[in-house]
PDB file of C-alpha atoms and ligand atoms in Angstrom:
ATOM      1  CA  MET A 137      -7.926   4.983  16.926  1.00 94.00           C
ATOM      2  CA  LYS A 138      -5.883   3.476  14.126  1.00 96.00           C
ATOM      3  CA  PRO A 139      -6.868   0.352  12.146  1.00 98.00           C
ATOM      4  CA  ARG A 140      -5.185  -3.017  12.524  1.00 97.00           C
ATOM      5  CA  VAL A 141      -2.345  -2.793   9.988  1.00 98.00           C
ATOM      6  CA  ILE A 142      -0.908  -5.771   8.105  1.00 98.00           C
ATOM      7  CA  ILE A 143       2.029  -5.674   5.691  1.00 98.00           C
ATOM      8  CA  HIS A 144       1.667  -8.519   3.188  1.00 98.00           C
ATOM      9  CA  THR A 145       4.645  -8.993   0.854  1.00 98.00           C
ATOM     10  CA  ALA A 146       5.796 -11.479  -1.740  1.00 97.00           C
ATOM     11  CA  MET A 147       9.566 -11.812  -1.618  1.00 97.00           C
ATOM     12  CA  SER A 148      12.493 -13.842  -2.882  1.00 96.00           C
ATOM     13  CA  LEU A 149      14.756 -15.785  -0.542  1.00 95.00           C
ATOM     14  CA  ASP A 150      17.209 -12.865  -0.650  1.00 93.00           C
ATOM     15  CA  GLY A 151      14.558 -10.376   0.468  1.00 92.00           C
ATOM     16  CA  ARG A 152      13.871  -8.731  -2.903  1.00 94.00           C
ATOM     17  CA  ILE A 153      10.303  -7.719  -3.640  1.00 95.00           C
ATOM     18  CA  THR A 154      10.770  -7.283  -7.392  1.00 94.00           C
ATOM     19  CA  ASN A 155      12.803  -8.962 -10.118  1.00 90.00           C
ATOM     20  CA  PHE A 156      11.252 -12.424  -9.710  1.00 93.00           C
ATOM     21  CA  PRO A 157       7.963 -14.055 -10.814  1.00 94.00           C
ATOM     22  CA  ALA A 158       5.787 -13.788  -7.701  1.00 96.00           C
ATOM     23  CA  ASP A 159       2.767 -16.108  -7.468  1.00 97.00           C
ATOM     24  CA  LEU A 160       0.168 -13.351  -7.530  1.00 95.00           C
ATOM     25  CA  GLU A 161      -2.792 -15.717  -7.431  1.00 96.00           C
ATOM     26  CA  LEU A 162      -1.511 -17.150  -4.161  1.00 97.00           C
ATOM     27  CA  TYR A 163      -0.570 -13.673  -2.887  1.00 97.00           C
ATOM     28  CA  TYR A 164      -4.083 -12.311  -3.417  1.00 94.00           C
ATOM     29  CA  SER A 165      -5.902 -15.424  -2.233  1.00 94.00           C
ATOM     30  CA  LEU A 166      -4.007 -15.222   1.089  1.00 96.00           C
ATOM     31  CA  ALA A 167      -4.493 -11.464   1.237  1.00 94.00           C
ATOM     32  CA  ALA A 168      -8.250 -11.894   1.182  1.00 91.00           C
ATOM     33  CA  GLN A 169      -8.264 -13.803   4.473  1.00 92.00           C
ATOM     34  CA  TRP A 170      -7.915 -10.611   6.538  1.00 95.00           C
ATOM     35  CA  ASN A 171     -11.012  -9.189   4.893  1.00 95.00           C
ATOM     36  CA  PRO A 172      -9.490  -5.693   4.918  1.00 97.00           C
ATOM     37  CA  ASP A 173     -11.709  -2.615   4.797  1.00 97.00           C
ATOM     38  CA  ALA A 174      -8.984  -0.847   2.836  1.00 98.00           C
ATOM     39  CA  ILE A 175      -5.715  -1.484   0.996  1.00 97.00           C
ATOM     40  CA  LEU A 176      -2.938   1.123   1.097  1.00 98.00           C
ATOM     41  CA  PHE A 177      -0.623   1.576  -1.883  1.00 97.00           C
ATOM     42  CA  GLY A 178       2.490   3.738  -1.897  1.00 97.00           C
ATOM     43  CA  SER A 179       2.744   6.019  -4.919  1.00 97.00           C
ATOM     44  CA  GLY A 180       5.962   4.187  -5.866  1.00 96.00           C
ATOM     45  CA  THR A 181       4.037   0.945  -6.229  1.00 95.00           C
ATOM     46  CA  VAL A 182       1.406   2.565  -8.456  1.00 94.00           C
ATOM     47  CA  LEU A 183       4.045   4.288 -10.593  1.00 94.00           C
ATOM     48  CA  ALA A 184       5.885   0.972 -10.998  1.00 93.00           C
ATOM     49  CA  ALA A 185       2.621  -0.651 -12.126  1.00 90.00           C
ATOM     50  CA  VAL A 186       2.204   2.128 -14.709  1.00 87.00           C
ATOM     51  CA  ARG A 187       5.780   1.566 -15.936  1.00 87.00           C
ATOM     52  CA  ASP A 188       4.989  -2.139 -16.365  1.00 86.00           C
ATOM     53  CA  ASN A 189       1.658  -1.415 -18.021  1.00 82.00           C
ATOM     54  CA  PRO A 190       1.769   1.982 -19.784  1.00 76.00           C
ATOM     55  CA  ALA A 191      -1.863   1.604 -20.863  1.00 73.00           C
ATOM     56  CA  LEU A 192      -2.772   2.501 -17.263  1.00 71.00           C
ATOM     57  CA  ALA A 193      -1.355   5.981 -17.788  1.00 67.00           C
ATOM     58  CA  VAL A 194      -3.403   6.910 -20.824  1.00 62.00           C
ATOM     59  CA  PRO A 195      -6.921   5.709 -20.142  1.00 56.00           C
ATOM     60  CA  PRO A 196      -9.932   7.343 -21.741  1.00 55.00           C
ATOM     61  CA  GLU A 197     -11.462   9.690 -19.169  1.00 54.00           C
ATOM     62  CA  HIS A 198     -15.136  10.510 -18.966  1.00 54.00           C
ATOM     63  CA  GLU A 199     -17.446  11.880 -16.304  1.00 55.00           C
ATOM     64  CA  GLU A 200     -19.265   8.588 -15.646  1.00 54.00           C
ATOM     65  CA  MET A 201     -16.012   6.999 -14.557  1.00 52.00           C
ATOM     66  CA  PHE A 202     -15.586   9.531 -11.790  1.00 52.00           C
ATOM     67  CA  THR A 203     -19.060   9.197 -10.392  1.00 57.00           C
ATOM     68  CA  PRO A 204     -18.686   7.590  -6.982  1.00 52.00           C
ATOM     69  CA  PRO A 205     -20.504   4.264  -6.703  1.00 57.00           C
ATOM     70  CA  ALA A 206     -23.880   4.448  -4.965  1.00 63.00           C
ATOM     71  CA  GLY A 207     -26.587   2.072  -3.804  1.00 64.00           C
ATOM     72  CA  GLN A 208     -26.177  -1.115  -1.809  1.00 71.00           C
ATOM     73  CA  PRO A 209     -23.456  -1.379   0.856  1.00 78.00           C
ATOM     74  CA  ASP A 210     -20.386  -2.726  -0.907  1.00 84.00           C
ATOM     75  CA  PRO A 211     -18.203  -5.243   0.965  1.00 86.00           C
ATOM     76  CA  ARG A 212     -15.162  -4.703  -1.246  1.00 91.00           C
ATOM     77  CA  PRO A 213     -12.204  -2.782   0.216  1.00 95.00           C
ATOM     78  CA  LEU A 214     -11.400   0.869  -0.361  1.00 96.00           C
ATOM     79  CA  LEU A 215      -8.189   1.420  -2.324  1.00 96.00           C
ATOM     80  CA  VAL A 216      -6.061   4.174  -0.794  1.00 98.00           C
ATOM     81  CA  ILE A 217      -2.955   5.742  -2.359  1.00 98.00           C
ATOM     82  CA  ALA A 218      -0.483   7.910  -0.449  1.00 98.00           C
ATOM     83  CA  ASP A 219       0.667  10.548  -2.927  1.00 98.00           C
ATOM     84  CA  SER A 220       1.784  13.868  -1.446  1.00 98.00           C
ATOM     85  CA  ARG A 221       3.586  14.940  -4.606  1.00 97.00           C
ATOM     86  CA  GLY A 222       0.680  14.407  -6.973  1.00 97.00           C
ATOM     87  CA  GLN A 223       2.340  11.825  -9.174  1.00 96.00           C
ATOM     88  CA  VAL A 224      -0.490   9.334  -9.656  1.00 95.00           C
ATOM     89  CA  ARG A 225      -2.547  10.329 -12.683  1.00 92.00           C
ATOM     90  CA  CYS A 226      -4.283   7.077 -13.537  1.00 90.00           C
ATOM     91  CA  TRP A 227      -7.129   7.168 -11.018  1.00 90.00           C
ATOM     92  CA  ASP A 228      -9.779   6.497 -13.618  1.00 84.00           C
ATOM     93  CA  ALA A 229      -8.068   3.279 -14.681  1.00 85.00           C
ATOM     94  CA  ILE A 230      -7.591   2.249 -11.052  1.00 88.00           C
ATOM     95  CA  ARG A 231     -11.240   2.938 -10.308  1.00 85.00           C
ATOM     96  CA  LYS A 232     -12.174   0.330 -12.887  1.00 82.00           C
ATOM     97  CA  TRP A 233     -10.303  -2.430 -11.039  1.00 83.00           C
ATOM     98  CA  PRO A 234     -13.019  -4.854 -10.000  1.00 83.00           C
ATOM     99  CA  TYR A 235     -11.860  -5.783  -6.530  1.00 86.00           C
ATOM    100  CA  MET A 236     -12.436  -2.472  -4.718  1.00 89.00           C
ATOM    101  CA  ARG A 237     -15.444  -0.363  -3.864  1.00 90.00           C
ATOM    102  CA  ASP A 238     -13.855   3.054  -4.357  1.00 91.00           C
ATOM    103  CA  VAL A 239     -10.570   4.975  -4.285  1.00 95.00           C
ATOM    104  CA  LEU A 240      -9.162   7.543  -1.875  1.00 97.00           C
ATOM    105  CA  ALA A 241      -6.050   9.729  -1.977  1.00 98.00           C
ATOM    106  CA  ILE A 242      -3.873  10.712   0.976  1.00 98.00           C
ATOM    107  CA  CYS A 243      -2.043  13.980   0.437  1.00 98.00           C
ATOM    108  CA  SER A 244      -0.176  16.499   2.582  1.00 98.00           C
ATOM    109  CA  ARG A 245      -0.437  20.258   2.949  1.00 98.00           C
ATOM    110  CA  ALA A 246       2.490  20.520   0.498  1.00 98.00           C
ATOM    111  CA  THR A 247       0.594  18.683  -2.249  1.00 98.00           C
ATOM    112  CA  PRO A 248       0.260  21.059  -5.233  1.00 98.00           C
ATOM    113  CA  LYS A 249      -3.135  22.779  -5.336  1.00 97.00           C
ATOM    114  CA  GLU A 250      -3.401  21.834  -8.995  1.00 97.00           C
ATOM    115  CA  TYR A 251      -3.325  18.156  -7.983  1.00 98.00           C
ATOM    116  CA  GLN A 252      -5.833  18.683  -5.169  1.00 97.00           C
ATOM    117  CA  ASN A 253      -8.163  20.259  -7.756  1.00 97.00           C
ATOM    118  CA  TYR A 254      -7.481  17.399 -10.164  1.00 95.00           C
ATOM    119  CA  LEU A 255      -8.681  14.943  -7.482  1.00 96.00           C
ATOM    120  CA  LYS A 256     -11.686  17.097  -6.615  1.00 95.00           C
ATOM    121  CA  GLU A 257     -12.821  17.324 -10.248  1.00 93.00           C
ATOM    122  CA  ARG A 258     -12.744  13.536 -10.389  1.00 91.00           C
ATOM    123  CA  HIS A 259     -14.731  13.153  -7.149  1.00 92.00           C
ATOM    124  CA  ILE A 260     -11.830  11.339  -5.523  1.00 95.00           C
ATOM    125  CA  GLY A 261     -12.040  11.546  -1.743  1.00 95.00           C
ATOM    126  CA  THR A 262      -8.910  13.011  -0.171  1.00 97.00           C
ATOM    127  CA  ILE A 263      -7.404  13.014   3.301  1.00 98.00           C
ATOM    128  CA  ILE A 264      -4.950  15.883   3.800  1.00 98.00           C
ATOM    129  CA  THR A 265      -2.536  15.524   6.669  1.00 98.00           C
ATOM    130  CA  GLY A 266       1.080  16.349   7.441  1.00 97.00           C
ATOM    131  CA  GLY A 267       3.340  19.161   6.210  1.00 97.00           C
ATOM    132  CA  GLU A 268       5.870  18.155   3.561  1.00 96.00           C
ATOM    133  CA  ARG A 269       4.863  14.485   3.556  1.00 96.00           C
ATOM    134  CA  VAL A 270       1.816  12.619   4.782  1.00 98.00           C
ATOM    135  CA  ASP A 271       1.577  12.134   8.547  1.00 98.00           C
ATOM    136  CA  MET A 272       0.793   8.433   8.441  1.00 98.00           C
ATOM    137  CA  ARG A 273      -0.498   8.144  12.010  1.00 98.00           C
ATOM    138  CA  GLU A 274      -3.011  10.927  11.417  1.00 98.00           C
ATOM    139  CA  ALA A 275      -3.911   9.469   8.021  1.00 98.00           C
ATOM    140  CA  LEU A 276      -4.618   6.030   9.482  1.00 98.00           C
ATOM    141  CA  GLU A 277      -6.673   7.532  12.289  1.00 98.00           C
ATOM    142  CA  ALA A 278      -8.683   9.490   9.707  1.00 98.00           C
ATOM    143  CA  LEU A 279      -9.232   6.309   7.689  1.00 98.00           C
ATOM    144  CA  ASN A 280     -10.695   4.692  10.793  1.00 98.00           C
ATOM    145  CA  ARG A 281     -12.709   7.701  11.932  1.00 98.00           C
ATOM    146  CA  GLU A 282     -14.021   8.969   8.594  1.00 97.00           C
ATOM    147  CA  HIS A 283     -14.163   5.800   6.508  1.00 96.00           C
ATOM    148  CA  GLY A 284     -14.728   3.067   9.097  1.00 96.00           C
ATOM    149  CA  VAL A 285     -11.477   1.263   8.266  1.00 97.00           C
ATOM    150  CA  LYS A 286     -10.810  -1.296  10.994  1.00 97.00           C
ATOM    151  CA  THR A 287      -8.374  -3.495   9.080  1.00 98.00           C
ATOM    152  CA  LEU A 288      -5.864  -2.094   6.601  1.00 98.00           C
ATOM    153  CA  ARG A 289      -3.643  -4.190   4.356  1.00 98.00           C
ATOM    154  CA  ILE A 290      -0.457  -2.569   3.100  1.00 98.00           C
ATOM    155  CA  ASP A 291       0.452  -3.340  -0.511  1.00 96.00           C
ATOM    156  CA  SER A 292       3.523  -1.138  -0.841  1.00 96.00           C
ATOM    157  CA  GLY A 293       7.234  -1.197  -1.331  1.00 96.00           C
ATOM    158  CA  GLY A 294      10.003  -0.887   1.230  1.00 95.00           C
ATOM    159  CA  THR A 295       9.717   2.886   1.456  1.00 96.00           C
ATOM    160  CA  LEU A 296       6.177   3.160   2.774  1.00 98.00           C
ATOM    161  CA  ASN A 297       6.618  -0.057   4.774  1.00 97.00           C
ATOM    162  CA  SER A 298       9.563   1.623   6.558  1.00 96.00           C
ATOM    163  CA  VAL A 299       7.623   4.803   7.284  1.00 97.00           C
ATOM    164  CA  LEU A 300       4.803   2.776   8.825  1.00 97.00           C
ATOM    165  CA  LEU A 301       7.133   0.476  10.760  1.00 96.00           C
ATOM    166  CA  HIS A 302       9.205   3.408  12.017  1.00 95.00           C
ATOM    167  CA  ALA A 303       6.068   5.163  13.257  1.00 95.00           C
ATOM    168  CA  GLY A 304       5.007   2.037  15.148  1.00 95.00           C
ATOM    169  CA  LEU A 305       1.848   1.694  13.071  1.00 97.00           C
ATOM    170  CA  VAL A 306       2.217  -1.914  11.873  1.00 97.00           C
ATOM    171  CA  ASP A 307       0.683  -4.806  13.806  1.00 97.00           C
ATOM    172  CA  GLU A 308       1.570  -7.766  11.608  1.00 97.00           C
ATOM    173  CA  VAL A 309       3.986  -8.725   8.843  1.00 98.00           C
ATOM    174  CA  SER A 310       3.137 -11.529   6.426  1.00 98.00           C
ATOM    175  CA  VAL A 311       5.755 -12.731   3.947  1.00 98.00           C
ATOM    176  CA  LEU A 312       5.422 -15.173   1.087  1.00 98.00           C
ATOM    177  CA  ILE A 313       8.974 -16.359   0.517  1.00 98.00           C
ATOM    178  CA  HIS A 314       9.466 -17.706  -2.994  1.00 98.00           C
ATOM    179  CA  PRO A 315      12.174 -20.298  -3.617  1.00 98.00           C
ATOM    180  CA  VAL A 316      14.249 -18.020  -5.816  1.00 96.00           C
ATOM    181  CA  ILE A 317      17.308 -15.811  -5.369  1.00 94.00           C
ATOM    182  CA  ALA A 318      16.425 -12.711  -7.341  1.00 92.00           C
ATOM    183  CA  GLY A 319      19.705 -10.828  -7.170  1.00 88.00           C
ATOM    184  CA  GLY A 320      19.654  -7.489  -8.904  1.00 79.00           C
ATOM    185  CA  LYS A 321      19.816  -4.089  -7.276  1.00 75.00           C
ATOM    186  CA  ALA A 322      19.940  -3.560  -3.533  1.00 72.00           C
ATOM    187  CA  VAL A 323      16.423  -2.114  -3.473  1.00 74.00           C
ATOM    188  CA  PRO A 324      13.522  -2.501  -3.323  1.00 87.00           C
ATOM    189  CA  THR A 325      13.292  -4.850  -0.383  1.00 92.00           C
ATOM    190  CA  LEU A 326      10.643  -5.359   2.283  1.00 94.00           C
ATOM    191  CA  CYS A 327      11.994  -2.442   4.298  1.00 93.00           C
ATOM    192  CA  ASP A 328      14.053   0.397   2.767  1.00 92.00           C
ATOM    193  CA  PRO A 329      14.269   3.075   5.471  1.00 92.00           C
ATOM    194  CA  GLY A 330      16.931   5.084   3.608  1.00 91.00           C
ATOM    195  CA  GLN A 331      14.461   5.713   0.787  1.00 90.00           C
ATOM    196  CA  ALA A 332      12.213   7.502   3.294  1.00 92.00           C
ATOM    197  CA  GLY A 333      15.021   9.490   4.895  1.00 92.00           C
ATOM    198  CA  ILE A 334      15.037   7.242   7.976  1.00 93.00           C
ATOM    199  CA  THR A 335      18.658   6.671   8.970  1.00 89.00           C
ATOM    200  CA  GLY A 336      18.246   3.307  10.703  1.00 83.00           C
ATOM    201  CA  LEU A 337      15.533   0.963  11.814  1.00 90.00           C
ATOM    202  CA  GLN A 338      15.353  -2.397  13.511  1.00 92.00           C
ATOM    203  CA  ILE A 339      12.015  -4.103  13.958  1.00 93.00           C
ATOM    204  CA  HIS A 340      11.519  -6.889  16.457  1.00 94.00           C
ATOM    205  CA  LEU A 341       8.983  -9.525  15.458  1.00 96.00           C
ATOM    206  CA  VAL A 342       7.224 -12.388  17.182  1.00 96.00           C
ATOM    207  CA  HIS A 343       6.769 -15.478  15.029  1.00 97.00           C
ATOM    208  CA  LYS A 344       3.133 -16.576  14.709  1.00 97.00           C
ATOM    209  CA  SER A 345       3.102 -19.285  12.058  1.00 97.00           C
ATOM    210  CA  THR A 346       4.912 -20.794   9.102  1.00 98.00           C
ATOM    211  CA  GLU A 347       3.483 -23.026   6.399  1.00 98.00           C
ATOM    212  CA  VAL A 348       4.980 -24.477   3.242  1.00 98.00           C
ATOM    213  CA  LEU A 349       2.470 -23.879   0.469  1.00 97.00           C
ATOM    214  CA  LYS A 350       2.463 -24.906  -3.173  1.00 94.00           C
ATOM    215  CA  ASP A 351       5.713 -24.988  -5.169  1.00 96.00           C
ATOM    216  CA  GLY A 352       7.759 -24.653  -1.989  1.00 97.00           C
ATOM    217  CA  ILE A 353       6.563 -21.123  -1.243  1.00 98.00           C
ATOM    218  CA  VAL A 354       6.914 -20.470   2.486  1.00 98.00           C
ATOM    219  CA  TRP A 355       4.294 -18.305   4.191  1.00 98.00           C
ATOM    220  CA  SER A 356       5.382 -16.834   7.501  1.00 98.00           C
ATOM    221  CA  GLN A 357       3.392 -14.502   9.695  1.00 98.00           C
ATOM    222  CA  TYR A 358       4.756 -12.330  12.489  1.00 97.00           C
ATOM    223  CA  ALA A 359       3.406  -9.874  15.030  1.00 97.00           C
ATOM    224  CA  VAL A 360       5.365  -6.657  15.448  1.00 96.00           C
ATOM    225  CA  ASP A 361       6.963  -6.515  18.858  1.00 90.00           C
ATOM    226  CA  GLY A 362       8.461  -3.052  18.597  1.00 74.00           C
ATOM    227  CA  ALA A 363      10.454  -0.670  16.435  1.00 65.00           C
ATOM    228  CA  GLU A 364      13.541   1.199  17.416  1.00 67.00           C
ATOM    229  CA  PRO A 365      15.768   3.483  15.396  1.00 64.00           C
ATOM    230  CA  VAL A 366      19.328   2.162  15.108  1.00 64.00           C
ATOM    231  CA  PRO A 367      22.341   4.251  14.071  1.00 57.00           C
ATOM    232  CA  VAL A 368      23.735   3.669  10.592  1.00 51.00           C
ATOM    233  CA  GLN A 369      27.029   1.730  10.721  1.00 46.00           C
TER     234      GLN A 369
HETATM  235  N1  LIG B  88       6.466  -8.003  -3.814  1.00 93.21           N
HETATM  236  C1  LIG B  88       5.494  -7.341  -3.245  1.00 93.21           C
HETATM  237  O1  LIG B  88       4.707  -7.909  -2.462  1.00 93.21           O
HETATM  238  C2  LIG B  88       5.330  -5.877  -3.532  1.00 93.21           C
HETATM  239  C3  LIG B  88       4.228  -5.201  -3.004  1.00 93.21           C
HETATM  240  C4  LIG B  88       4.110  -3.844  -3.288  1.00 93.21           C
HETATM  241  C5  LIG B  88       5.058  -3.192  -4.066  1.00 93.21           C
HETATM  242  N2  LIG B  88       6.098  -3.899  -4.557  1.00 93.21           N
HETATM  243  C6  LIG B  88       7.109  -3.213  -5.384  1.00 93.21           C
HETATM  244  O2  LIG B  88       7.717  -2.177  -4.615  1.00 93.21           O
HETATM  245  C7  LIG B  88       8.210  -1.174  -5.518  1.00 93.21           C
HETATM  246  C8  LIG B  88       7.846   0.207  -5.011  1.00 93.21           C
HETATM  247  O3  LIG B  88       8.403   0.392  -3.757  1.00 93.21           O
HETATM  248  P1  LIG B  88       8.926   1.821  -3.273  1.00 93.21           P
HETATM  249  O4  LIG B  88       9.536   1.620  -1.964  1.00 93.21           O
HETATM  250  O5  LIG B  88       9.707   2.443  -4.361  1.00 93.21           O
HETATM  251  O6  LIG B  88       7.598   2.686  -3.205  1.00 93.21           O
HETATM  252  P2  LIG B  88       6.306   2.647  -2.226  1.00 93.21           P
HETATM  253  O7  LIG B  88       6.692   2.275  -0.841  1.00 93.21           O
HETATM  254  O8  LIG B  88       5.225   1.887  -2.878  1.00 93.21           O
HETATM  255  O9  LIG B  88       5.953   4.177  -2.299  1.00 93.21           O
HETATM  256  C9  LIG B  88       6.678   5.132  -1.547  1.00 93.21           C
HETATM  257  C10 LIG B  88       5.701   5.786  -0.583  1.00 93.21           C
HETATM  258  O10 LIG B  88       6.370   6.232   0.563  1.00 93.21           O
HETATM  259  C11 LIG B  88       5.899   7.534   0.854  1.00 93.21           C
HETATM  260  N3  LIG B  88       6.914   8.260   1.624  1.00 93.21           N
HETATM  261  C12 LIG B  88       8.233   8.371   1.347  1.00 93.21           C
HETATM  262  N4  LIG B  88       8.860   9.057   2.325  1.00 93.21           N
HETATM  263  C13 LIG B  88       7.904   9.397   3.229  1.00 93.21           C
HETATM  264  C14 LIG B  88       7.923  10.101   4.448  1.00 93.21           C
HETATM  265  N5  LIG B  88       9.059  10.596   4.951  1.00 93.21           N
HETATM  266  N6  LIG B  88       6.758  10.241   5.138  1.00 93.21           N
HETATM  267  C15 LIG B  88       5.605   9.742   4.656  1.00 93.21           C
HETATM  268  N7  LIG B  88       5.527   9.039   3.482  1.00 93.21           N
HETATM  269  C16 LIG B  88       6.661   8.877   2.791  1.00 93.21           C
HETATM  270  C17 LIG B  88       5.642   8.149  -0.498  1.00 93.21           C
HETATM  271  O11 LIG B  88       4.757   9.177  -0.338  1.00 93.21           O
HETATM  272  P3  LIG B  88       4.641  10.426  -1.377  1.00 93.21           P
HETATM  273  O12 LIG B  88       4.125   9.871  -2.634  1.00 93.21           O
HETATM  274  O13 LIG B  88       3.670  11.261  -0.640  1.00 93.21           O
HETATM  275  O14 LIG B  88       5.986  11.015  -1.519  1.00 93.21           O
HETATM  276  C18 LIG B  88       5.009   6.959  -1.226  1.00 93.21           C
HETATM  277  O15 LIG B  88       3.630   6.880  -1.004  1.00 93.21           O
HETATM  278  C19 LIG B  88       7.589  -1.466  -6.858  1.00 93.21           C
HETATM  279  O16 LIG B  88       8.593  -1.965  -7.717  1.00 93.21           O
HETATM  280  C20 LIG B  88       6.528  -2.516  -6.571  1.00 93.21           C
HETATM  281  O17 LIG B  88       6.334  -3.392  -7.638  1.00 93.21           O
HETATM  282  C21 LIG B  88       6.263  -5.228  -4.312  1.00 93.21           C
END
C-alpha cells in the first residue's frame, strides 16, 4: 500500500516555483495541517538549498551527529531524499534541522557503492529500489511498509512532481499562489516532465477549495482525478 501523497507548492501567478519571495511561514504553517509522517525532497531541491546556503555543504561532521535518535516516540516527520546519483552530501546538516525526527535516503541499484557506503557509515537508513533511477511506486510502498508512512508531503521541484504525477502516485495538489509574476526562465515550474525524460503529461484535477489568505495569497487545493501521457506538440 502506498501513503496518501500531497504535493504542496508555493508558486507565482505565472506558475514559477522560484525567483520570487515565497511566504515560507505561511507555506509551512499550512503544510503542518496534514500532519505528514514523512516529507519527500527531490535531490534538486536539496542541491538548490545548498547553492543558496553554501554553509550547508561544509558542516563539521562528528560521530554523535550520525547517531540515530532514540528514546520516546517522536511525532515529527521523517525527512526523505530521493538521490540515486549520490549528490546530496550534507546529511549531517540536514539531520540538525529541528522539525524532523530522522532522515532517510532513497537510492537505486545504479547508485554508486561509494555513496551507499557513505550513507551506511553515517547510519542513514536507505531504501534501494529501481534500476537506473528510483522506482517511486516501490519506494512509496516501502515507506509505508517499513517506516509506517501513511501520509507523505512532497516538497520538491517540477521534476520529481512530474515523476510522481506520471506514475499516478499523487492524491492531492495544494498550491499557494502568490500575487507576483516572477518571469525568468521557463523552469522550474510545478510540473516539468521534460526534466524527468517524460515526453508529455496532462493531469486532471478536481477542485476542492480556494481561500484568499493574507497579502492576497490564494490557497487552492485539488484532488488528482487522473494522469495521462500526452504527445509533445
Ligand atoms: N516553491 C516551492 O514550493 C518549491 C518546493 C520545492 C522545491 N522548489 C524549487 O524547485 C527547484 C528544484 O526542482 P527540480 O525539478 O530541479 O528538482 P527536484 O524535483 O527537487 O529533484 C529532482 C528529483 O527527480 C528525480 N528524478 C528525475 N528523473 C527521474 C526519473 N526518471 N525517475 C525517478 N526519479 C527521477 C531525481 O532523482 P535522482 O536524484 O535520483 O536523479 C531527483 O530526486 C529548486 O530551485 C527548489 O528551490 C520550490
